[in-house]
Amino acid sequence: MTYILIFISAVFVNNIVLSQFLGICPFLGVSKKIDTAIGMGGAVAFVMTLATIVTYVIQRTVLEPFNVTFLQTITFILIIAALVQLVEIILKKISPSLYQALGVFLPLISTNCTILGVAIMVIQKDMNLLTSVVFAISTACGFALALIIFAGIREQLTFVKIPKAMQGTPIALITAGMLAMAFMGFSGIVK
């Protein structure tokens, strides 16, 4: 039951993008097409899950026993950057079209604050490894859900007559704000 509550909380109630406002750069940048949003969501899910496992193990087996927890942020960033390079190599071989579609945003996953944020949150909340993995997967699902919904809305906005001053980024920001307010409706589900 605890894992179901973690999932519901991370996806809907405390959505990493819409409630905690982490990962806004890829949220706005990769959300113009649903296919690209799905690919980015999958890449973030893969990197976030692996990064959470690796950073958790490094924190518990190296940083804490040797009392060098002050190196946590830089260590986590290096681990995440290495994992992103791995994903980039895999995507280039397996799906060149998705690799091309993600473009500059794929290397930006290494500086995506959602991944670093989740890696640090599981340590701060003193979660065990299994709970950390469930939290990372759930948070990645919430990120992907927000990204895909936003991409769908942005695709539909291309068919609507929007005043010239509101086209592009202004209407995207207004839409993102309305989506965040819609997700606030879930705030009473989990305590």
CSV table of C-alpha atoms in Angstrom, one decimal:
chain,number,residue,atom,x,y,z
A,1,MET,CA,0.0,0.0,0.0
A,2,THR,CA,2.9,2.4,0.8
A,3,TYR,CA,4.3,2.0,-2.7
A,4,ILE,CA,0.9,2.8,-4.3
A,5,LEU,CA,0.7,6.0,-2.2
A,6,ILE,CA,4.2,6.9,-3.2
A,7,PHE,CA,3.2,6.4,-6.9
A,8,ILE,CA,0.0,8.5,-6.6
A,9,SER,CA,1.8,11.2,-4.7
A,10,ALA,CA,4.7,11.5,-7.1
A,11,VAL,CA,2.6,11.4,-10.3
A,12,PHE,CA,-0.4,13.5,-9.3
A,13,VAL,CA,-0.1,15.3,-6.0
A,14,ASN,CA,3.6,16.3,-5.9
A,15,ASN,CA,4.3,16.2,-9.6
A,16,ILE,CA,8.0,17.2,-10.0
A,17,VAL,CA,7.2,19.7,-12.8
A,18,LEU,CA,3.8,21.1,-12.0
A,19,SER,CA,4.1,21.2,-8.2
A,20,GLN,CA,7.8,21.4,-7.4
A,21,PHE,CA,8.7,23.3,-10.6
A,22,LEU,CA,11.8,21.2,-11.4
A,23,GLY,CA,12.7,20.3,-15.0
A,24,ILE,CA,11.0,23.3,-16.6
A,25,CYS,CA,13.6,23.6,-19.4
A,26,PRO,CA,12.8,20.2,-21.0
A,27,PHE,CA,9.2,20.7,-20.1
A,28,LEU,CA,8.9,23.8,-22.3
A,29,GLY,CA,11.5,22.8,-24.8
A,30,VAL,CA,10.6,19.3,-25.8
A,31,SER,CA,6.8,19.6,-25.5
A,32,LYS,CA,6.0,20.6,-29.1
A,33,LYS,CA,5.3,17.1,-30.4
A,34,ILE,CA,3.9,14.1,-28.5
A,35,ASP,CA,6.4,11.7,-30.0
A,36,THR,CA,9.3,13.8,-28.8
A,37,ALA,CA,7.7,14.1,-25.4
A,38,ILE,CA,7.3,10.4,-25.1
A,39,GLY,CA,10.9,9.8,-26.0
A,40,MET,CA,12.1,12.4,-23.6
A,41,GLY,CA,9.9,10.9,-20.9
A,42,GLY,CA,11.4,7.5,-21.5
A,43,ALA,CA,15.0,8.8,-21.5
A,44,VAL,CA,14.4,10.7,-18.3
A,45,ALA,CA,12.8,7.7,-16.7
A,46,PHE,CA,15.7,5.5,-17.6
A,47,VAL,CA,18.3,7.9,-16.4
A,48,MET,CA,16.4,8.9,-13.3
A,49,THR,CA,16.0,5.3,-12.2
A,50,LEU,CA,19.6,4.3,-12.8
A,51,ALA,CA,20.9,7.5,-11.3
A,52,THR,CA,18.9,7.0,-8.2
A,53,ILE,CA,20.1,3.5,-7.7
A,54,VAL,CA,23.8,4.4,-8.4
A,55,THR,CA,23.8,7.6,-6.3
A,56,TYR,CA,22.0,5.8,-3.4
A,57,VAL,CA,24.7,3.1,-3.4
A,58,ILE,CA,27.5,5.6,-3.7
A,59,GLN,CA,26.0,7.7,-0.9
A,60,ARG,CA,25.6,4.7,1.5
A,61,THR,CA,28.9,2.9,0.7
A,62,VAL,CA,31.4,5.7,-0.1
A,63,LEU,CA,30.3,9.2,0.9
A,64,GLU,CA,28.8,8.4,4.4
A,65,PRO,CA,31.3,5.8,5.6
A,66,PHE,CA,34.3,8.0,4.7
A,67,ASN,CA,32.5,11.1,6.0
A,68,VAL,CA,32.8,13.0,2.7
A,69,THR,CA,29.1,13.8,2.3
A,70,PHE,CA,30.1,17.4,1.3
A,71,LEU,CA,31.0,15.9,-2.1
A,72,GLN,CA,27.4,14.6,-2.6
A,73,THR,CA,26.3,17.2,-5.2
A,74,ILE,CA,29.4,17.0,-7.4
A,75,THR,CA,29.5,13.2,-7.2
A,76,PHE,CA,25.8,13.0,-8.1
A,77,ILE,CA,26.3,15.4,-11.1
A,78,LEU,CA,29.2,13.3,-12.4
A,79,ILE,CA,27.2,10.1,-12.1
A,80,ILE,CA,24.2,11.6,-13.9
A,81,ALA,CA,26.4,13.0,-16.7
A,82,ALA,CA,28.0,9.6,-17.2
A,83,LEU,CA,24.6,7.9,-17.4
A,84,VAL,CA,23.3,10.5,-19.9
A,85,GLN,CA,26.3,9.8,-22.1
A,86,LEU,CA,25.4,6.1,-21.9
A,87,VAL,CA,21.8,6.8,-22.9
A,88,GLU,CA,23.0,9.1,-25.7
A,89,ILE,CA,25.2,6.3,-27.2
A,90,ILE,CA,22.4,3.7,-26.9
A,91,LEU,CA,19.8,6.0,-28.5
A,92,LYS,CA,22.1,6.9,-31.3
A,93,LYS,CA,22.5,3.2,-32.2
A,94,ILE,CA,19.0,2.0,-31.5
A,95,SER,CA,16.8,5.0,-32.6
A,96,PRO,CA,18.6,7.6,-34.7
A,97,SER,CA,15.3,9.4,-35.4
A,98,LEU,CA,14.5,9.8,-31.7
A,99,TYR,CA,18.1,10.8,-31.1
A,100,GLN,CA,17.8,13.5,-33.8
A,101,ALA,CA,14.3,14.6,-32.5
A,102,LEU,CA,15.6,15.1,-29.0
A,103,GLY,CA,18.6,17.1,-30.3
A,104,VAL,CA,20.2,19.4,-27.8
A,105,PHE,CA,17.8,18.4,-25.0
A,106,LEU,CA,19.3,14.9,-24.7
A,107,PRO,CA,22.6,16.2,-23.3
A,108,LEU,CA,20.7,18.6,-21.2
A,109,ILE,CA,19.3,15.7,-19.2
A,110,SER,CA,22.6,15.7,-17.5
A,111,THR,CA,21.8,19.1,-16.0
A,112,ASN,CA,18.1,18.3,-15.6
A,113,CYS,CA,17.3,19.3,-12.1
A,114,THR,CA,14.6,16.7,-11.8
A,115,ILE,CA,17.1,13.9,-11.9
A,116,LEU,CA,19.5,15.5,-9.4
A,117,GLY,CA,16.5,16.6,-7.3
A,118,VAL,CA,15.2,13.1,-7.0
A,119,ALA,CA,18.7,11.7,-6.2
A,120,ILE,CA,19.1,14.2,-3.4
A,121,MET,CA,15.4,13.9,-2.1
A,122,VAL,CA,15.7,10.1,-1.5
A,123,ILE,CA,18.8,10.7,0.6
A,124,GLN,CA,17.2,13.6,2.5
A,125,LYS,CA,14.0,11.6,3.2
A,126,ASP,CA,16.2,8.7,4.3
A,127,MET,CA,14.4,6.2,2.0
A,128,ASN,CA,15.7,2.6,1.6
A,129,LEU,CA,16.8,1.4,-1.8
A,130,LEU,CA,13.5,-0.2,-2.9
A,131,THR,CA,11.4,2.9,-1.8
A,132,SER,CA,14.0,5.1,-3.6
A,133,VAL,CA,13.5,3.1,-6.9
A,134,VAL,CA,9.7,3.3,-6.6
A,135,PHE,CA,9.9,7.0,-5.9
A,136,ALA,CA,12.3,7.5,-8.9
A,137,ILE,CA,10.1,5.5,-11.3
A,138,SER,CA,6.9,7.3,-10.0
A,139,THR,CA,8.5,10.7,-10.3
A,140,ALA,CA,9.7,9.9,-13.8
A,141,CYS,CA,6.1,8.8,-14.7
A,142,GLY,CA,4.8,12.1,-13.3
A,143,PHE,CA,7.4,14.0,-15.4
A,144,ALA,CA,6.5,12.0,-18.5
A,145,LEU,CA,2.7,12.5,-17.9
A,146,ALA,CA,3.0,16.2,-17.5
A,147,LEU,CA,5.2,16.4,-20.6
A,148,ILE,CA,2.9,14.3,-22.8
A,149,ILE,CA,-0.2,16.2,-21.7
A,150,PHE,CA,1.4,19.5,-22.3
A,151,ALA,CA,2.7,18.3,-25.7
A,152,GLY,CA,-0.8,17.3,-26.7
A,153,ILE,CA,-2.3,20.6,-25.7
A,154,ARG,CA,0.5,22.5,-27.6
A,155,GLU,CA,-0.2,20.4,-30.7
A,156,GLN,CA,-3.9,21.4,-30.4
A,157,LEU,CA,-3.0,25.0,-30.0
A,158,THR,CA,-1.6,25.0,-33.5
A,159,PHE,CA,-5.2,24.7,-34.8
A,160,VAL,CA,-6.5,27.6,-32.7
A,161,LYS,CA,-6.4,31.3,-33.7
A,162,ILE,CA,-4.2,32.9,-31.1
A,163,PRO,CA,-3.5,36.7,-31.1
A,164,LYS,CA,0.0,37.4,-32.5
A,165,ALA,CA,1.3,38.7,-29.2
A,166,MET,CA,0.3,35.5,-27.4
A,167,GLN,CA,1.8,33.0,-29.9
A,168,GLY,CA,4.7,30.8,-29.0
A,169,THR,CA,6.2,31.1,-25.5
A,170,PRO,CA,3.5,33.3,-23.9
A,171,ILE,CA,0.6,30.9,-24.6
A,172,ALA,CA,2.8,28.0,-23.6
A,173,LEU,CA,3.5,29.6,-20.2
A,174,ILE,CA,-0.2,30.3,-19.7
A,175,THR,CA,-1.1,26.8,-20.6
A,176,ALA,CA,1.6,25.4,-18.3
A,177,GLY,CA,0.2,27.5,-15.4
A,178,MET,CA,-3.3,26.3,-16.1
A,179,LEU,CA,-2.1,22.7,-16.2
A,180,ALA,CA,-0.3,23.2,-12.9
A,181,MET,CA,-3.6,24.6,-11.4
A,182,ALA,CA,-5.4,21.6,-12.7
A,183,PHE,CA,-3.0,19.2,-11.0
A,184,MET,CA,-3.5,21.2,-7.7
A,185,GLY,CA,-6.9,19.6,-7.7
A,186,PHE,CA,-5.2,16.3,-6.6
A,187,SER,CA,-3.7,17.9,-3.5
A,188,GLY,CA,-6.1,16.4,-1.0
A,189,ILE,CA,-5.8,12.8,-2.2
A,190,VAL,CA,-2.6,11.8,-0.3
A,191,LYS,CA,-1.4,13.2,3.0
